[in-house]
Tab-separated table of C-alpha atoms in Angstrom:
chain	number	residue	atom	x	y	z
A	47	MET	CA	9.364	25.601	36.412
A	48	THR	CA	6.432	26.178	34.084
A	49	GLN	CA	4.485	23.000	33.360
A	50	PRO	CA	3.099	22.182	29.886
A	51	ARG	CA	-0.513	23.219	29.448
A	52	GLN	CA	-2.828	20.275	30.121
A	53	THR	CA	-5.911	19.719	28.035
A	54	LYS	CA	-9.174	18.553	29.493
A	55	PRO	CA	-9.853	14.860	29.153
A	56	SER	CA	-11.844	14.050	26.050
A	57	SER	CA	-15.370	12.767	26.230
A	58	SER	CA	-16.047	9.057	25.955
A	59	PRO	CA	-17.332	7.953	22.520
A	60	SER	CA	-20.744	7.092	23.927
A	61	ALA	CA	-21.156	10.682	25.164
A	62	MET	CA	-20.250	12.287	21.844
A	63	ALA	CA	-22.712	13.454	19.208
A	64	PRO	CA	-23.005	11.332	16.036
A	65	GLY	CA	-20.012	11.734	13.731
A	66	VAL	CA	-17.796	13.249	16.394
A	67	PRO	CA	-15.944	10.044	17.447
A	68	THR	CA	-14.933	9.450	13.825
A	69	ARG	CA	-13.386	12.941	13.537
A	70	VAL	CA	-11.653	12.536	16.901
A	71	LEU	CA	-10.151	9.213	15.839
A	72	ALA	CA	-9.084	10.628	12.468
A	73	ALA	CA	-7.258	13.486	14.176
A	74	ARG	CA	-5.523	11.106	16.570
A	75	VAL	CA	-4.502	8.657	13.834
A	76	LEU	CA	-3.140	11.444	11.645
A	77	ALA	CA	-1.290	13.076	14.529
A	78	GLN	CA	0.526	9.795	15.060
A	79	VAL	CA	1.244	9.275	11.358
A	80	ILE	CA	2.308	12.838	10.468
A	81	GLY	CA	3.741	13.997	13.768
A	82	ARG	CA	5.323	10.831	15.115
A	83	GLY	CA	6.175	8.726	12.093
A	84	ARG	CA	3.722	5.923	12.795
A	85	SER	CA	2.374	3.617	10.087
A	86	LEU	CA	-1.098	4.495	8.810
A	87	LYS	CA	-1.936	0.823	8.451
A	88	ALA	CA	-0.921	0.097	12.036
A	89	GLU	CA	-2.807	3.080	13.454
A	90	LEU	CA	-5.964	2.241	11.524
A	91	ALA	CA	-5.753	-1.379	12.646
A	92	THR	CA	-6.085	-0.111	16.223
A	93	ALA	CA	-8.651	2.630	15.583
A	94	LEU	CA	-11.110	0.976	13.201
A	95	PRO	CA	-12.367	-1.750	15.576
A	96	THR	CA	-13.464	0.939	18.052
A	97	LEU	CA	-16.184	2.075	15.627
A	98	ASP	CA	-19.245	-0.162	15.485
A	99	ASP	CA	-20.810	1.204	12.290
A	100	SER	CA	-19.191	0.158	9.006
A	101	ARG	CA	-20.058	3.590	7.570
A	102	ASP	CA	-18.051	5.270	10.317
A	103	ARG	CA	-15.119	2.939	9.666
A	104	ALA	CA	-15.241	3.761	5.956
A	105	LEU	CA	-15.365	7.491	6.747
A	106	LEU	CA	-12.376	7.214	9.092
A	107	GLU	CA	-10.291	5.593	6.368
A	108	ALA	CA	-11.474	8.091	3.759
A	109	LEU	CA	-10.594	11.049	5.993
A	110	CYS	CA	-7.100	9.763	6.726
A	111	PHE	CA	-6.352	8.979	3.085
A	112	ALA	CA	-7.705	12.326	1.880
A	113	VAL	CA	-5.609	14.298	4.366
A	114	LEU	CA	-2.396	12.459	3.518
A	115	ARG	CA	-2.957	12.936	-0.217
A	116	ARG	CA	-3.640	16.671	0.180
A	117	ARG	CA	-1.452	17.399	3.194
A	118	THR	CA	0.805	19.913	1.469
A	119	ALA	CA	-2.205	21.920	0.246
A	120	TYR	CA	-3.742	21.916	3.725
A	121	ASP	CA	-0.431	22.923	5.301
A	122	ALA	CA	-0.203	25.821	2.854
A	123	ALA	CA	-3.762	26.931	3.674
A	124	LEU	CA	-3.059	26.871	7.400
A	125	ALA	CA	0.167	28.830	6.908
A	126	GLY	CA	-1.645	31.459	4.880
A	127	TRP	CA	-4.757	31.770	7.023
A	128	MET	CA	-3.403	31.615	10.573
A	129	PRO	CA	-1.779	34.716	12.105
A	130	ARG	CA	0.783	32.522	13.851
A	131	PRO	CA	1.671	28.876	13.303
A	132	LEU	CA	0.485	26.118	15.608
A	133	GLY	CA	3.014	24.982	18.172
A	134	ALA	CA	4.985	21.767	18.133
A	135	ARG	CA	2.585	20.184	20.633
A	136	GLU	CA	-0.491	20.943	18.564
A	137	ASP	CA	-0.348	17.800	16.382
A	138	GLU	CA	-3.912	16.707	17.130
A	139	LEU	CA	-5.380	20.176	16.568
A	140	ARG	CA	-3.477	20.585	13.304
A	141	ALA	CA	-4.640	17.142	12.186
A	142	LEU	CA	-8.251	17.947	13.113
A	143	LEU	CA	-8.155	21.125	11.022
A	144	MET	CA	-6.918	19.068	8.083
A	145	VAL	CA	-9.718	16.568	8.706
A	146	GLY	CA	-12.141	19.473	8.473
A	147	PHE	CA	-10.566	20.692	5.242
A	148	ALA	CA	-10.725	17.195	3.729
A	149	GLN	CA	-14.457	16.936	4.378
A	150	LEU	CA	-15.105	20.145	2.441
A	151	ASP	CA	-12.374	19.809	-0.185
A	152	ALA	CA	-11.926	16.137	-1.054
A	153	LEU	CA	-14.914	14.198	0.263
A	154	ASP	CA	-17.633	16.735	-0.514
A	155	LEU	CA	-19.557	15.997	2.673
A	156	PRO	CA	-22.508	18.231	3.635
A	157	ALA	CA	-20.870	21.402	4.941
A	158	HIS	CA	-23.138	21.924	7.948
A	159	ALA	CA	-22.608	18.419	9.297
A	160	ALA	CA	-18.867	18.531	8.607
A	161	LEU	CA	-18.392	21.854	10.403
A	162	SER	CA	-20.585	20.942	13.362
A	163	ALA	CA	-18.984	17.543	13.965
A	164	THR	CA	-15.439	18.862	13.560
A	165	VAL	CA	-15.961	21.754	15.970
A	166	GLU	CA	-17.460	19.329	18.495
A	167	ALA	CA	-14.450	17.057	17.934
A	168	ALA	CA	-12.181	19.948	18.939
A	169	ARG	CA	-14.075	20.184	22.227
A	170	ALA	CA	-13.915	16.394	22.673
A	171	LEU	CA	-10.151	16.614	22.260
A	172	GLY	CA	-10.014	19.119	25.109
A	173	ARG	CA	-9.670	22.131	22.803
A	174	GLU	CA	-12.650	24.158	23.961
A	175	ARG	CA	-10.700	27.411	23.658
A	176	GLN	CA	-9.772	26.675	20.045
A	177	ALA	CA	-13.266	25.571	18.923
A	178	GLY	CA	-14.069	29.076	17.641
A	179	MET	CA	-10.846	29.176	15.639
A	180	VAL	CA	-11.626	25.748	14.137
A	181	ASN	CA	-15.077	26.975	13.140
A	182	ALA	CA	-13.687	30.170	11.572
A	183	LEU	CA	-11.016	28.346	9.549
A	184	LEU	CA	-13.452	25.756	8.242
A	185	ARG	CA	-15.942	28.424	7.255
A	186	ARG	CA	-13.186	30.199	5.343
A	187	ALA	CA	-12.330	26.941	3.580
A	188	GLN	CA	-16.015	26.564	2.746
A	189	ARG	CA	-16.200	30.082	1.282
A	190	GLU	CA	-12.899	30.272	-0.558
A	191	GLY	CA	-11.916	26.659	-1.155
A	192	ILE	CA	-8.464	25.239	-0.464
A	193	PRO	CA	-5.886	26.948	-2.709
A	194	PRO	CA	-4.877	24.420	-5.378
A	195	LEU	CA	-1.389	22.942	-5.586
A	196	PRO	CA	0.098	20.740	-8.348
A	197	ALA	CA	0.066	17.013	-7.583
A	198	ARG	CA	3.868	17.061	-7.754
A	199	ASP	CA	3.962	19.221	-4.629
A	200	ALA	CA	2.519	16.370	-2.575
A	201	PHE	CA	5.784	14.482	-3.110
A	202	PRO	CA	9.048	15.134	-1.280
A	203	GLN	CA	11.295	17.112	-3.619
A	204	TRP	CA	13.939	14.376	-3.858
A	205	LEU	CA	11.322	11.767	-4.800
A	206	ALA	CA	9.621	13.995	-7.367
A	207	GLU	CA	12.992	14.575	-9.012
A	208	MET	CA	13.782	10.839	-9.097
A	209	ILE	CA	10.442	10.068	-10.724
A	210	GLU	CA	10.942	12.830	-13.298
A	211	GLN	CA	14.440	11.531	-14.048
A	212	ASP	CA	13.294	7.913	-14.388
A	213	TRP	CA	10.005	8.589	-16.191
A	214	PRO	CA	10.211	12.050	-17.801
A	215	GLU	CA	7.282	11.527	-20.182
A	216	GLN	CA	5.012	9.831	-17.628
A	217	ALA	CA	5.935	11.742	-14.446
A	218	ALA	CA	2.906	14.049	-14.435
A	219	ASP	CA	0.574	11.062	-14.825
A	220	VAL	CA	2.406	9.243	-12.018
A	221	PHE	CA	1.946	12.186	-9.646
A	222	ASN	CA	-1.744	12.512	-10.461
A	223	ALA	CA	-2.538	8.784	-10.367
A	224	SER	CA	-0.737	8.323	-7.046
A	225	LEU	CA	-3.086	10.802	-5.374
A	226	GLN	CA	-6.281	9.143	-6.613
A	227	ALA	CA	-8.379	6.628	-4.716
A	228	ALA	CA	-7.670	3.070	-5.845
A	229	PRO	CA	-10.358	0.628	-6.965
A	230	LEU	CA	-10.902	-2.691	-5.223
A	231	TRP	CA	-9.396	-5.632	-7.093
A	232	LEU	CA	-10.477	-9.174	-6.233
A	233	ARG	CA	-8.887	-12.536	-6.971
A	234	VAL	CA	-11.072	-15.563	-7.631
A	235	ASN	CA	-10.002	-18.807	-5.957
A	236	ARG	CA	-9.952	-21.398	-8.752
A	237	GLN	CA	-10.309	-24.215	-6.228
A	238	GLN	CA	-13.719	-22.904	-5.199
A	239	SER	CA	-15.297	-21.119	-8.141
A	240	THR	CA	-14.884	-19.576	-11.558
A	241	ARG	CA	-14.647	-15.917	-12.411
A	242	GLU	CA	-17.901	-16.080	-14.364
A	243	ALA	CA	-19.748	-17.574	-11.389
A	244	MET	CA	-18.343	-14.960	-9.003
A	245	LEU	CA	-19.319	-12.135	-11.357
A	246	GLU	CA	-22.884	-13.470	-11.309
A	247	LYS	CA	-22.879	-13.611	-7.494
A	248	LEU	CA	-21.561	-10.070	-7.241
A	249	GLU	CA	-24.229	-8.845	-9.642
A	250	ALA	CA	-26.903	-10.626	-7.614
A	251	ALA	CA	-25.597	-8.862	-4.512
A	252	GLY	CA	-25.923	-5.506	-6.257
A	253	ILE	CA	-22.148	-4.970	-6.515
A	254	ALA	CA	-20.819	-3.514	-9.784
A	255	ALA	CA	-17.908	-5.629	-11.034
A	256	GLU	CA	-15.986	-6.348	-14.213
A	257	ALA	CA	-13.411	-8.855	-15.409
A	258	SER	CA	-9.926	-7.868	-16.532
A	259	ALA	CA	-8.316	-9.080	-19.730
A	260	LEU	CA	-4.892	-8.835	-18.060
A	261	GLY	CA	-5.594	-11.196	-15.154
A	262	ALA	CA	-7.330	-14.542	-15.566
A	263	ASP	CA	-8.529	-14.491	-11.947
A	264	ALA	CA	-9.025	-10.722	-11.582
A	265	ILE	CA	-12.240	-8.809	-10.939
A	266	ARG	CA	-12.352	-5.033	-10.560
A	267	LEU	CA	-14.880	-3.187	-8.414
A	268	PRO	CA	-15.020	0.466	-9.530
A	269	VAL	CA	-16.641	1.361	-6.193
A	270	PRO	CA	-15.015	-0.447	-3.239
A	271	VAL	CA	-17.227	-2.227	-0.712
A	272	ALA	CA	-16.518	-3.758	2.684
A	273	VAL	CA	-15.136	-7.292	2.409
A	274	SER	CA	-17.964	-8.450	4.663
A	275	ALA	CA	-20.351	-7.611	1.804
A	276	LEU	CA	-18.489	-9.794	-0.713
A	277	PRO	CA	-20.200	-13.146	-1.378
A	278	GLY	CA	-17.801	-15.970	-0.606
A	279	PHE	CA	-15.047	-13.840	0.929
A	280	ALA	CA	-15.233	-15.418	4.391
A	281	GLU	CA	-15.067	-18.879	2.790
A	282	GLY	CA	-12.023	-17.928	0.693
A	283	ALA	CA	-13.689	-17.850	-2.719
A	284	LEU	CA	-12.532	-14.245	-3.137
A	285	SER	CA	-9.468	-12.379	-1.908
A	286	VAL	CA	-8.482	-8.715	-2.140
A	287	GLN	CA	-5.409	-8.339	-4.353
A	288	ASP	CA	-4.448	-5.693	-6.894
A	289	LEU	CA	-4.188	-6.698	-10.547
A	290	SER	CA	-0.440	-6.013	-10.601
A	291	ALA	CA	0.139	-8.369	-7.665
A	292	GLN	CA	-2.038	-11.033	-9.286
A	293	GLN	CA	0.107	-10.922	-12.424
A	294	VAL	CA	3.017	-12.287	-10.401
A	295	ALA	CA	1.511	-15.761	-10.845
A	296	ASP	CA	1.365	-15.272	-14.607
A	297	ALA	CA	4.942	-14.016	-14.750
A	298	LEU	CA	6.205	-16.982	-12.724
A	299	ALA	CA	4.447	-19.618	-14.878
A	300	VAL	CA	5.173	-22.283	-12.243
A	301	PRO	CA	5.432	-25.890	-13.532
A	302	LYS	CA	3.010	-28.399	-12.020
A	303	GLY	CA	4.116	-29.783	-8.670
A	304	ALA	CA	7.250	-27.612	-8.548
A	305	ARG	CA	9.274	-26.898	-5.423
A	306	VAL	CA	8.682	-23.188	-4.767
A	307	LEU	CA	10.122	-20.610	-2.385
A	308	ASP	CA	8.303	-17.389	-1.612
A	309	ALA	CA	11.204	-15.599	0.041
A	310	CYS	CA	9.370	-12.570	1.519
A	311	ALA	CA	5.903	-14.021	1.768
A	312	ALA	CA	3.845	-12.067	4.320
A	313	PRO	CA	0.902	-11.527	4.240
A	314	GLY	CA	0.738	-14.562	1.962
A	315	GLY	CA	-1.502	-13.425	-0.887
A	316	LYS	CA	0.880	-14.328	-3.709
A	317	SER	CA	1.672	-17.755	-2.229
A	318	ALA	CA	-2.038	-18.417	-1.809
A	319	HIS	CA	-2.634	-17.466	-5.442
A	320	LEU	CA	-0.002	-19.939	-6.630
A	321	LEU	CA	-1.541	-22.700	-4.502
A	322	GLU	CA	-5.044	-21.868	-5.722
A	323	ARG	CA	-3.761	-22.505	-9.239
A	324	ASP	CA	-1.877	-25.678	-8.281
A	325	PRO	CA	-2.524	-27.237	-4.850
A	326	GLY	CA	0.209	-29.769	-5.621
A	327	LEU	CA	3.050	-27.273	-5.324
A	328	GLN	CA	5.709	-27.928	-2.687
A	329	LEU	CA	5.731	-24.387	-1.409
A	330	LEU	CA	7.710	-22.795	1.412
A	331	ALA	CA	6.459	-19.364	2.515
A	332	LEU	CA	9.288	-17.583	4.279
A	333	ASP	CA	9.341	-14.315	6.193
A	334	ILE	CA	11.997	-12.767	8.401
A	335	ASP	CA	9.483	-11.434	10.950
A	336	PRO	CA	7.942	-14.197	13.087
A	337	ARG	CA	5.061	-11.889	13.997
A	338	ARG	CA	3.961	-11.848	10.362
A	339	LEU	CA	3.692	-15.620	10.053
A	340	LYS	CA	0.200	-15.632	11.526
A	341	ARG	CA	-1.023	-13.463	8.674
A	342	ILE	CA	0.335	-15.990	6.179
A	343	SER	CA	-1.262	-18.897	8.056
A	344	ASP	CA	-4.564	-17.020	8.305
A	345	THR	CA	-4.504	-16.331	4.552
A	346	PHE	CA	-3.848	-19.995	3.811
A	347	ALA	CA	-6.566	-21.123	6.222
A	348	ARG	CA	-9.224	-18.787	4.806
A	349	THR	CA	-8.478	-19.770	1.210
A	350	GLY	CA	-8.073	-23.451	2.080
A	351	VAL	CA	-4.692	-23.884	0.369
A	352	GLY	CA	-2.338	-24.576	3.246
A	353	ALA	CA	-2.245	-28.380	3.220
A	354	GLN	CA	0.882	-28.646	1.058
A	355	ALA	CA	2.540	-25.413	2.181
A	356	GLN	CA	5.103	-24.766	4.874
A	357	VAL	CA	5.374	-21.465	6.721
A	358	ARG	CA	8.655	-20.538	8.348
A	359	ALA	CA	10.376	-17.565	9.976
A	360	ALA	CA	13.864	-17.172	8.521
A	361	ASP	CA	16.175	-14.670	6.874
A	362	ALA	CA	16.286	-15.212	3.109
A	363	THR	CA	19.646	-13.419	2.945
A	364	ASP	CA	21.195	-16.151	5.140
A	365	PRO	CA	20.358	-19.563	3.611
A	366	ALA	CA	23.036	-21.299	5.705
A	367	SER	CA	20.942	-20.717	8.833
A	368	TRP	CA	17.848	-22.603	7.593
A	369	TRP	CA	18.071	-24.043	4.046
A	370	ASP	CA	18.272	-27.846	3.688
A	371	GLY	CA	20.360	-27.629	0.508
A	372	GLN	CA	17.645	-28.913	-1.821
A	373	PRO	CA	17.318	-26.423	-4.704
A	374	PHE	CA	14.036	-24.749	-5.580
A	375	ASP	CA	12.574	-24.961	-9.074
A	376	VAL	CA	10.959	-21.535	-8.759
A	377	ILE	CA	11.641	-18.642	-6.395
A	378	LEU	CA	9.505	-15.566	-5.889
A	379	LEU	CA	11.412	-12.617	-4.479
A	380	ASP	CA	8.861	-9.886	-3.825
A	381	ALA	CA	11.525	-7.679	-2.325
A	382	PRO	CA	11.234	-4.954	0.321
A	383	CYS	CA	11.161	-1.642	-1.511
A	384	SER	CA	10.230	2.035	-1.382
A	385	ALA	CA	6.532	1.292	-2.104
A	386	THR	CA	6.510	4.219	-4.531
A	387	GLY	CA	4.164	2.311	-6.839
A	388	ILE	CA	1.408	1.975	-4.240
A	389	ILE	CA	1.191	5.489	-2.804
A	390	ARG	CA	-2.492	5.575	-3.664
A	391	ARG	CA	-2.945	2.677	-1.224
A	392	GLN	CA	-0.282	3.783	1.269
A	393	PRO	CA	-0.256	7.596	1.167
A	394	ASP	CA	1.865	7.781	4.306
A	395	VAL	CA	4.789	6.879	2.032
A	396	LEU	CA	4.728	10.592	1.152
A	397	VAL	CA	5.316	11.389	4.826
A	398	HIS	CA	7.751	8.686	5.884
A	399	ARG	CA	10.013	7.879	2.943
A	400	ARG	CA	13.466	9.473	2.994
A	401	ALA	CA	16.103	9.678	0.267
A	402	THR	CA	18.511	7.756	2.500
A	403	ASP	CA	16.061	4.828	2.563
A	404	ILE	CA	16.681	4.039	-1.097
A	405	GLU	CA	20.379	3.230	-0.691
A	406	ALA	CA	19.644	0.861	2.193
A	407	LEU	CA	16.813	-0.828	0.296
A	408	VAL	CA	18.954	-1.290	-2.833
A	409	ALA	CA	21.684	-2.950	-0.740
A	410	LEU	CA	19.145	-5.299	0.887
A	411	GLN	CA	17.594	-6.178	-2.464
A	412	ALA	CA	21.020	-7.072	-3.854
A	413	ARG	CA	21.737	-9.378	-0.897
A	414	LEU	CA	18.366	-11.045	-1.324
A	415	LEU	CA	18.921	-11.557	-5.048
A	416	ASP	CA	22.326	-13.160	-4.522
A	417	ALA	CA	21.139	-15.398	-1.701
A	418	CYS	CA	17.952	-16.541	-3.418
A	419	PHE	CA	19.724	-17.245	-6.700
A	420	SER	CA	22.141	-19.520	-4.831
A	421	MET	CA	19.139	-21.707	-3.839
A	422	LEU	CA	17.720	-21.937	-7.378
A	423	ALA	CA	18.035	-25.181	-9.331
A	424	PRO	CA	19.799	-25.111	-12.721
A	425	GLY	CA	17.161	-24.300	-15.319
A	426	GLY	CA	14.965	-22.768	-12.643
A	427	THR	CA	13.403	-19.310	-12.643
A	428	LEU	CA	13.433	-16.503	-10.094
A	429	LEU	CA	10.941	-13.666	-10.333
A	430	TYR	CA	12.259	-10.429	-8.883
A	431	ALA	CA	9.331	-8.119	-8.122
A	432	THR	CA	8.804	-4.836	-6.301
A	433	CYS	CA	5.982	-2.333	-5.856
A	434	SER	CA	8.477	0.445	-6.638
A	435	ILE	CA	8.683	2.643	-9.737
A	436	LEU	CA	12.302	3.727	-9.202
A	437	ARG	CA	14.834	2.376	-11.696
A	438	GLU	CA	17.498	2.160	-8.998
A	439	GLU	CA	15.478	-0.549	-7.264
A	440	ASN	CA	14.291	-2.198	-10.454
A	441	GLN	CA	16.013	-1.995	-13.833
A	442	PHE	CA	19.415	-0.921	-12.476
A	443	GLN	CA	19.217	-3.490	-9.683
A	444	VAL	CA	18.624	-6.317	-12.177
A	445	GLU	CA	21.300	-5.028	-14.548
A	446	ALA	CA	23.868	-5.052	-11.737
A	447	PHE	CA	22.826	-8.559	-10.691
A	448	LEU	CA	23.180	-9.945	-14.208
A	449	GLN	CA	26.596	-8.308	-14.604
A	450	ARG	CA	27.978	-9.938	-11.442
A	451	THR	CA	26.275	-13.331	-11.903
A	452	PRO	CA	27.636	-15.274	-14.894
A	453	ARG	CA	25.074	-18.093	-14.622
A	454	ALA	CA	22.122	-15.700	-14.657
A	455	GLY	CA	20.061	-14.748	-17.676
A	456	PHE	CA	16.595	-13.350	-18.132
A	457	LEU	CA	13.391	-14.441	-19.817
A	458	PRO	CA	11.459	-11.594	-21.474
A	459	LEU	CA	7.946	-10.738	-20.364
A	460	GLY	CA	5.283	-9.314	-22.666
A	461	ASP	CA	3.499	-5.993	-22.920
A	462	ALA	CA	0.806	-7.168	-20.490
A	463	PHE	CA	3.275	-6.511	-17.663
A	464	GLY	CA	3.968	-2.878	-18.480
A	465	HIS	CA	6.697	-0.764	-20.051
A	466	ASP	CA	9.838	-2.399	-21.389
A	467	SER	CA	12.570	-1.895	-18.779
A	468	TRP	CA	15.444	-3.835	-20.341
A	469	ALA	CA	15.444	-7.184	-18.504
A	470	GLY	CA	12.099	-6.503	-16.877
A	471	ARG	CA	8.755	-4.773	-17.165
A	472	GLN	CA	7.428	-1.766	-15.271
A	473	ARG	CA	3.792	-0.842	-14.724
A	474	LEU	CA	3.243	2.692	-13.494
A	475	PRO	CA	0.542	3.684	-10.990
A	476	GLY	CA	-2.932	3.882	-12.473
A	477	GLU	CA	-2.125	2.131	-15.733
A	478	HIS	CA	-4.998	-0.308	-16.352
A	479	ASP	CA	-6.256	1.037	-13.001
A	480	ALA	CA	-3.590	-1.056	-11.281
A	481	ASP	CA	-0.709	-0.389	-8.898
A	482	GLY	CA	2.836	0.437	-9.903
A	483	PHE	CA	4.857	-2.785	-10.070
A	484	PHE	CA	8.099	-4.180	-11.506
A	485	TYR	CA	8.745	-7.733	-12.761
A	486	ALA	CA	11.975	-9.404	-13.919
A	487	ARG	CA	12.037	-13.132	-14.691
A	488	LEU	CA	15.552	-14.479	-14.191
A	489	LEU	CA	16.929	-17.823	-15.337
A	490	LYS	CA	19.676	-19.989	-13.839
A	491	LYS	CA	21.679	-21.463	-16.691
A	492	GLY	CA	22.494	-25.167	-16.453
């Protein structure tokens, strides 16, 4: 029986020329994400620590994001330029070619260095025989450019149609904004500093920063920097959190000392924000995945807000298995969703999301809403939030909940939270340079 062709073992990173290990890692990460359905975040978490230089780590992330945003255009170029398509086992080679395209097309790196390092990466991946082909294709991309495609074409057809149906006037802007690089938003820890003081420290460190009128604790960095360069980050004075996520605290408007449930809390940023505003809250941070609890605890420890908080692994859809029966004054339900509002931060959503996912997510969201509302005290508020832009998960989900729940009402939110969406508000990706996000503030009638 014929055995699959074996490639030569790749060189060790220490034996590779400068820049080559980064291209090799990018190809391997993308092969896992595109070819095998792996999470970009998970793959990068493994790959990034293997690079010692922060510039190489930044380049690795930039390459992966650029390829995923422009994948359909690069696929089309390969289909048009190659006499025969790459085989099913050529995931790493295909990914490396896209990495080469991204350097010339999206990142505008010096062409000579990009070509040289990418061709050497092909050899390091055991593709000596294909190195000439890699060089020829990249030189063609350099000469002719990657044929342009509309931003809509980066989206699966079913998802593009849903967005156009839900947001016909804004759809084109949604497609374009979702494929842009996101800024870095920071949250100031009120227990440690003020926004004005942190702006001065950032300026002194040579980091361009500006305050936002929409978030009392929010600072925007137009050009992202490594968190290690942020003054006070290690001590918890600053945290990375998008403006839209920070506005959750404003939408909740938690009373002093209230009993609060964060029903889907990991990684803990929103709970930490609430505790930074009021350390006296009686807060329970819940998550169904025990493996994610450490991230919540680490967030609390770094920001110094964990003294009054509890962290627990439990299923919010099944209160009978863990709840003590004491109602909560405020509940935050940041529900699992399609993540269609944060594609610019998680571009692998374009690869992994399926139309069948939406029905399952909507059913889970409904169960979470019903269960969480049962634990809410009369007169209490529940904030339903998602990072989705699909009405089925947002407006229609809340409408259905209010129709089946006689004791439920809603409290309107203002224009600062986005477009009017009946009982809630919807921000679309890129508006105010923030992520797409939905908010609905629900009330339990006495």
